[in-house]
């Protein structure tokens, strides 16, 4: 009954019908769910910040490691190239030594100097 009195009171006003109509329209419209503002504890914020910092530092470490690895690979490749070049040079020098020490060449040089090979003065010593 108390509500009937309020309704009559509103009707006595000039805009009572408009107010009644507005209330009817608003009561049938679904209301949007209100978002609750939840307080985030300091521990969660701290863990989130520390986690982001760790991920960022790991990304920097990964990039730094990749750059270091590329430099090390380049140094290794340069060393391998230099080693191959030195090995080829050594092989060529060994071939020259073998050619210079050949007995036919030594005989040729000895004959050119007026020397001769005497087999009776040669001794082979083995341990």
PDB file of C-alpha atoms in Angstrom:
ATOM      1  CA  UNK A   1       0.000   0.000   0.000  1.00  0.00           C
ATOM      2  CA  UNK A   2       2.844   2.344   0.655  1.00  0.00           C
ATOM      3  CA  UNK A   3       3.812   2.063  -2.958  1.00  0.00           C
ATOM      4  CA  UNK A   4       0.356   3.031  -4.103  1.00  0.00           C
ATOM      5  CA  UNK A   5       0.682   6.223  -2.139  1.00  0.00           C
ATOM      6  CA  UNK A   6       3.970   7.014  -3.826  1.00  0.00           C
ATOM      7  CA  UNK A   7       2.469   6.344  -7.204  1.00  0.00           C
ATOM      8  CA  UNK A   8      -0.383   8.715  -6.473  1.00  0.00           C
ATOM      9  CA  UNK A   9       2.074  11.280  -5.297  1.00  0.00           C
ATOM     10  CA  UNK A  10       3.973  11.050  -8.570  1.00  0.00           C
ATOM     11  CA  UNK A  11       0.728  11.284 -10.542  1.00  0.00           C
ATOM     12  CA  UNK A  12      -0.134  14.444  -8.766  1.00  0.00           C
ATOM     13  CA  UNK A  13       3.021  15.832 -10.232  1.00  0.00           C
ATOM     14  CA  UNK A  14       2.888  16.956 -13.882  1.00  0.00           C
ATOM     15  CA  UNK A  15       5.578  14.541 -15.177  1.00  0.00           C
ATOM     16  CA  UNK A  16       4.305  11.491 -13.353  1.00  0.00           C
ATOM     17  CA  UNK A  17       3.448   9.553 -16.496  1.00  0.00           C
ATOM     18  CA  UNK A  18       6.875  10.145 -17.980  1.00  0.00           C
ATOM     19  CA  UNK A  19       8.541   9.032 -14.762  1.00  0.00           C
ATOM     20  CA  UNK A  20       6.340   5.932 -14.629  1.00  0.00           C
ATOM     21  CA  UNK A  21       7.117   5.122 -18.249  1.00  0.00           C
ATOM     22  CA  UNK A  22      10.864   5.610 -17.739  1.00  0.00           C
ATOM     23  CA  UNK A  23      10.822   3.278 -14.740  1.00  0.00           C
ATOM     24  CA  UNK A  24       8.957   0.639 -16.762  1.00  0.00           C
ATOM     25  CA  UNK A  25      11.464   0.824 -19.636  1.00  0.00           C
ATOM     26  CA  UNK A  26      14.462   0.755 -17.320  1.00  0.00           C
ATOM     27  CA  UNK A  27      13.152  -2.216 -15.344  1.00  0.00           C
ATOM     28  CA  UNK A  28      12.876  -4.370 -18.483  1.00  0.00           C
ATOM     29  CA  UNK A  29      16.369  -3.609 -19.821  1.00  0.00           C
ATOM     30  CA  UNK A  30      19.045  -6.019 -18.705  1.00  0.00           C
ATOM     31  CA  UNK A  31      21.745  -4.367 -16.702  1.00  0.00           C
ATOM     32  CA  UNK A  32      25.390  -4.864 -17.659  1.00  0.00           C
ATOM     33  CA  UNK A  33      27.375  -6.812 -15.101  1.00  0.00           C
ATOM     34  CA  UNK A  34      29.475  -4.493 -13.019  1.00  0.00           C
ATOM     35  CA  UNK A  35      33.200  -5.124 -13.083  1.00  0.00           C
ATOM     36  CA  UNK A  36      34.627  -5.616  -9.686  1.00  0.00           C
ATOM     37  CA  UNK A  37      37.824  -3.759  -9.023  1.00  0.00           C
ATOM     38  CA  UNK A  38      39.984  -6.324  -7.390  1.00  0.00           C
ATOM     39  CA  UNK A  39      42.992  -5.309  -5.405  1.00  0.00           C
ATOM     40  CA  UNK A  40      46.166  -7.018  -6.660  1.00  0.00           C
ATOM     41  CA  UNK A  41      48.398  -8.041  -3.784  1.00  0.00           C
ATOM     42  CA  UNK A  42      51.927  -6.670  -3.713  1.00  0.00           C
ATOM     43  CA  UNK A  43      53.357 -10.179  -3.976  1.00  0.00           C
ATOM     44  CA  UNK A  44      51.641 -10.788  -7.315  1.00  0.00           C
ATOM     45  CA  UNK A  45      52.865  -7.478  -8.695  1.00  0.00           C
ATOM     46  CA  UNK A  46      56.387  -8.202  -7.478  1.00  0.00           C
ATOM     47  CA  UNK A  47      56.390 -11.674  -9.023  1.00  0.00           C
ATOM     48  CA  UNK A  48      55.093 -10.251 -12.307  1.00  0.00           C
ATOM     49  CA  UNK A  49      57.750  -7.526 -12.422  1.00  0.00           C
ATOM     50  CA  UNK A  50      60.539  -9.935 -11.502  1.00  0.00           C
ATOM     51  CA  UNK A  51      59.310 -12.432 -14.102  1.00  0.00           C
ATOM     52  CA  UNK A  52      59.291  -9.779 -16.828  1.00  0.00           C
ATOM     53  CA  UNK A  53      62.783  -8.651 -15.805  1.00  0.00           C
ATOM     54  CA  UNK A  54      64.073 -12.231 -15.948  1.00  0.00           C
ATOM     55  CA  UNK A  55      62.571 -12.760 -19.417  1.00  0.00           C
ATOM     56  CA  UNK A  56      64.099  -9.479 -20.625  1.00  0.00           C
ATOM     57  CA  UNK A  57      67.534 -10.382 -19.247  1.00  0.00           C
ATOM     58  CA  UNK A  58      67.349 -13.857 -20.779  1.00  0.00           C
ATOM     59  CA  UNK A  59      66.545 -12.315 -24.176  1.00  0.00           C
ATOM     60  CA  UNK A  60      69.559 -10.007 -23.876  1.00  0.00           C
ATOM     61  CA  UNK A  61      71.748 -12.950 -22.846  1.00  0.00           C
ATOM     62  CA  UNK A  62      70.523 -14.950 -25.836  1.00  0.00           C
ATOM     63  CA  UNK A  63      71.378 -12.164 -28.287  1.00  0.00           C
ATOM     64  CA  UNK A  64      74.796 -11.641 -26.652  1.00  0.00           C
ATOM     65  CA  UNK A  65      75.517 -15.380 -26.827  1.00  0.00           C
ATOM     66  CA  UNK A  66      74.567 -15.518 -30.498  1.00  0.00           C
ATOM     67  CA  UNK A  67      76.872 -12.601 -31.306  1.00  0.00           C
ATOM     68  CA  UNK A  68      79.734 -14.191 -29.345  1.00  0.00           C
ATOM     69  CA  UNK A  69      79.145 -17.507 -31.091  1.00  0.00           C
ATOM     70  CA  UNK A  70      79.255 -15.841 -34.509  1.00  0.00           C
ATOM     71  CA  UNK A  71      82.565 -14.178 -33.614  1.00  0.00           C
ATOM     72  CA  UNK A  72      84.008 -17.468 -32.365  1.00  0.00           C
ATOM     73  CA  UNK A  73      82.912 -19.261 -35.547  1.00  0.00           C
ATOM     74  CA  UNK A  74      84.569 -16.590 -37.678  1.00  0.00           C
ATOM     75  CA  UNK A  75      87.804 -16.924 -35.680  1.00  0.00           C
ATOM     76  CA  UNK A  76      87.662 -20.711 -36.016  1.00  0.00           C
ATOM     77  CA  UNK A  77      87.134 -20.452 -39.763  1.00  0.00           C
ATOM     78  CA  UNK A  78      90.083 -18.050 -40.116  1.00  0.00           C
ATOM     79  CA  UNK A  79      92.303 -20.381 -38.074  1.00  0.00           C
ATOM     80  CA  UNK A  80      91.245 -23.402 -40.123  1.00  0.00           C
ATOM     81  CA  UNK A  81      91.980 -21.528 -43.367  1.00  0.00           C
ATOM     82  CA  UNK A  82      95.421 -20.473 -42.118  1.00  0.00           C
ATOM     83  CA  UNK A  83      96.144 -24.046 -40.952  1.00  0.00           C
ATOM     84  CA  UNK A  84      95.208 -25.442 -44.371  1.00  0.00           C
ATOM     85  CA  UNK A  85      97.408 -22.863 -46.106  1.00  0.00           C
ATOM     86  CA  UNK A  86     100.384 -23.725 -43.847  1.00  0.00           C
ATOM     87  CA  UNK A  87      99.802 -27.455 -44.390  1.00  0.00           C
ATOM     88  CA  UNK A  88      99.824 -26.978 -48.165  1.00  0.00           C
ATOM     89  CA  UNK A  89     103.015 -24.906 -47.937  1.00  0.00           C
ATOM     90  CA  UNK A  90     104.671 -27.625 -45.788  1.00  0.00           C
ATOM     91  CA  UNK A  91     103.678 -30.319 -48.266  1.00  0.00           C
ATOM     92  CA  UNK A  92     105.223 -28.323 -51.121  1.00  0.00           C
ATOM     93  CA  UNK A  93     108.435 -27.767 -49.144  1.00  0.00           C
ATOM     94  CA  UNK A  94     108.669 -31.489 -48.286  1.00  0.00           C
ATOM     95  CA  UNK A  95     108.392 -32.313 -51.992  1.00  0.00           C
ATOM     96  CA  UNK A  96     111.194 -29.870 -52.738  1.00  0.00           C
ATOM     97  CA  UNK A  97     113.363 -31.456 -50.009  1.00  0.00           C
ATOM     98  CA  UNK A  98     112.726 -34.941 -51.429  1.00  0.00           C
ATOM     99  CA  UNK A  99     113.677 -33.743 -54.931  1.00  0.00           C
ATOM    100  CA  UNK A 100     116.855 -32.066 -53.646  1.00  0.00           C
ATOM    101  CA  UNK A 101     117.866 -35.181 -51.654  1.00  0.00           C
ATOM    102  CA  UNK A 102     117.307 -37.625 -54.479  1.00  0.00           C
ATOM    103  CA  UNK A 103     120.409 -39.704 -55.320  1.00  0.00           C
ATOM    104  CA  UNK A 104     120.220 -38.889 -59.024  1.00  0.00           C
ATOM    105  CA  UNK A 105     120.414 -35.175 -58.292  1.00  0.00           C
ATOM    106  CA  UNK A 106     123.258 -35.666 -55.791  1.00  0.00           C
ATOM    107  CA  UNK A 107     125.197 -37.672 -58.430  1.00  0.00           C
ATOM    108  CA  UNK A 108     124.610 -34.894 -60.948  1.00  0.00           C
ATOM    109  CA  UNK A 109     125.875 -32.218 -58.527  1.00  0.00           C
ATOM    110  CA  UNK A 110     128.891 -34.374 -57.586  1.00  0.00           C
ATOM    111  CA  UNK A 111     129.856 -34.942 -61.235  1.00  0.00           C
ATOM    112  CA  UNK A 112     129.488 -31.202 -61.896  1.00  0.00           C
ATOM    113  CA  UNK A 113     131.992 -30.494 -59.104  1.00  0.00           C
ATOM    114  CA  UNK A 114     134.416 -33.216 -60.208  1.00  0.00           C
ATOM    115  CA  UNK A 115     133.601 -35.638 -57.417  1.00  0.00           C
ATOM    116  CA  UNK A 116     132.879 -39.325 -57.731  1.00  0.00           C
ATOM    117  CA  UNK A 117     131.059 -41.804 -55.554  1.00  0.00           C
ATOM    118  CA  UNK A 118     133.242 -44.464 -53.971  1.00  0.00           C
ATOM    119  CA  UNK A 119     131.151 -47.360 -52.673  1.00  0.00           C
ATOM    120  CA  UNK A 120     134.021 -48.947 -50.705  1.00  0.00           C
ATOM    121  CA  UNK A 121     134.204 -45.895 -48.438  1.00  0.00           C
ATOM    122  CA  UNK A 122     130.447 -45.922 -47.593  1.00  0.00           C
ATOM    123  CA  UNK A 123     129.272 -47.671 -44.446  1.00  0.00           C
ATOM    124  CA  UNK A 124     125.679 -48.139 -43.323  1.00  0.00           C
ATOM    125  CA  UNK A 125     125.182 -48.043 -39.593  1.00  0.00           C
ATOM    126  CA  UNK A 126     121.938 -49.266 -38.024  1.00  0.00           C
ATOM    127  CA  UNK A 127     121.092 -49.688 -34.406  1.00  0.00           C
TER     128      UNK A 127
END
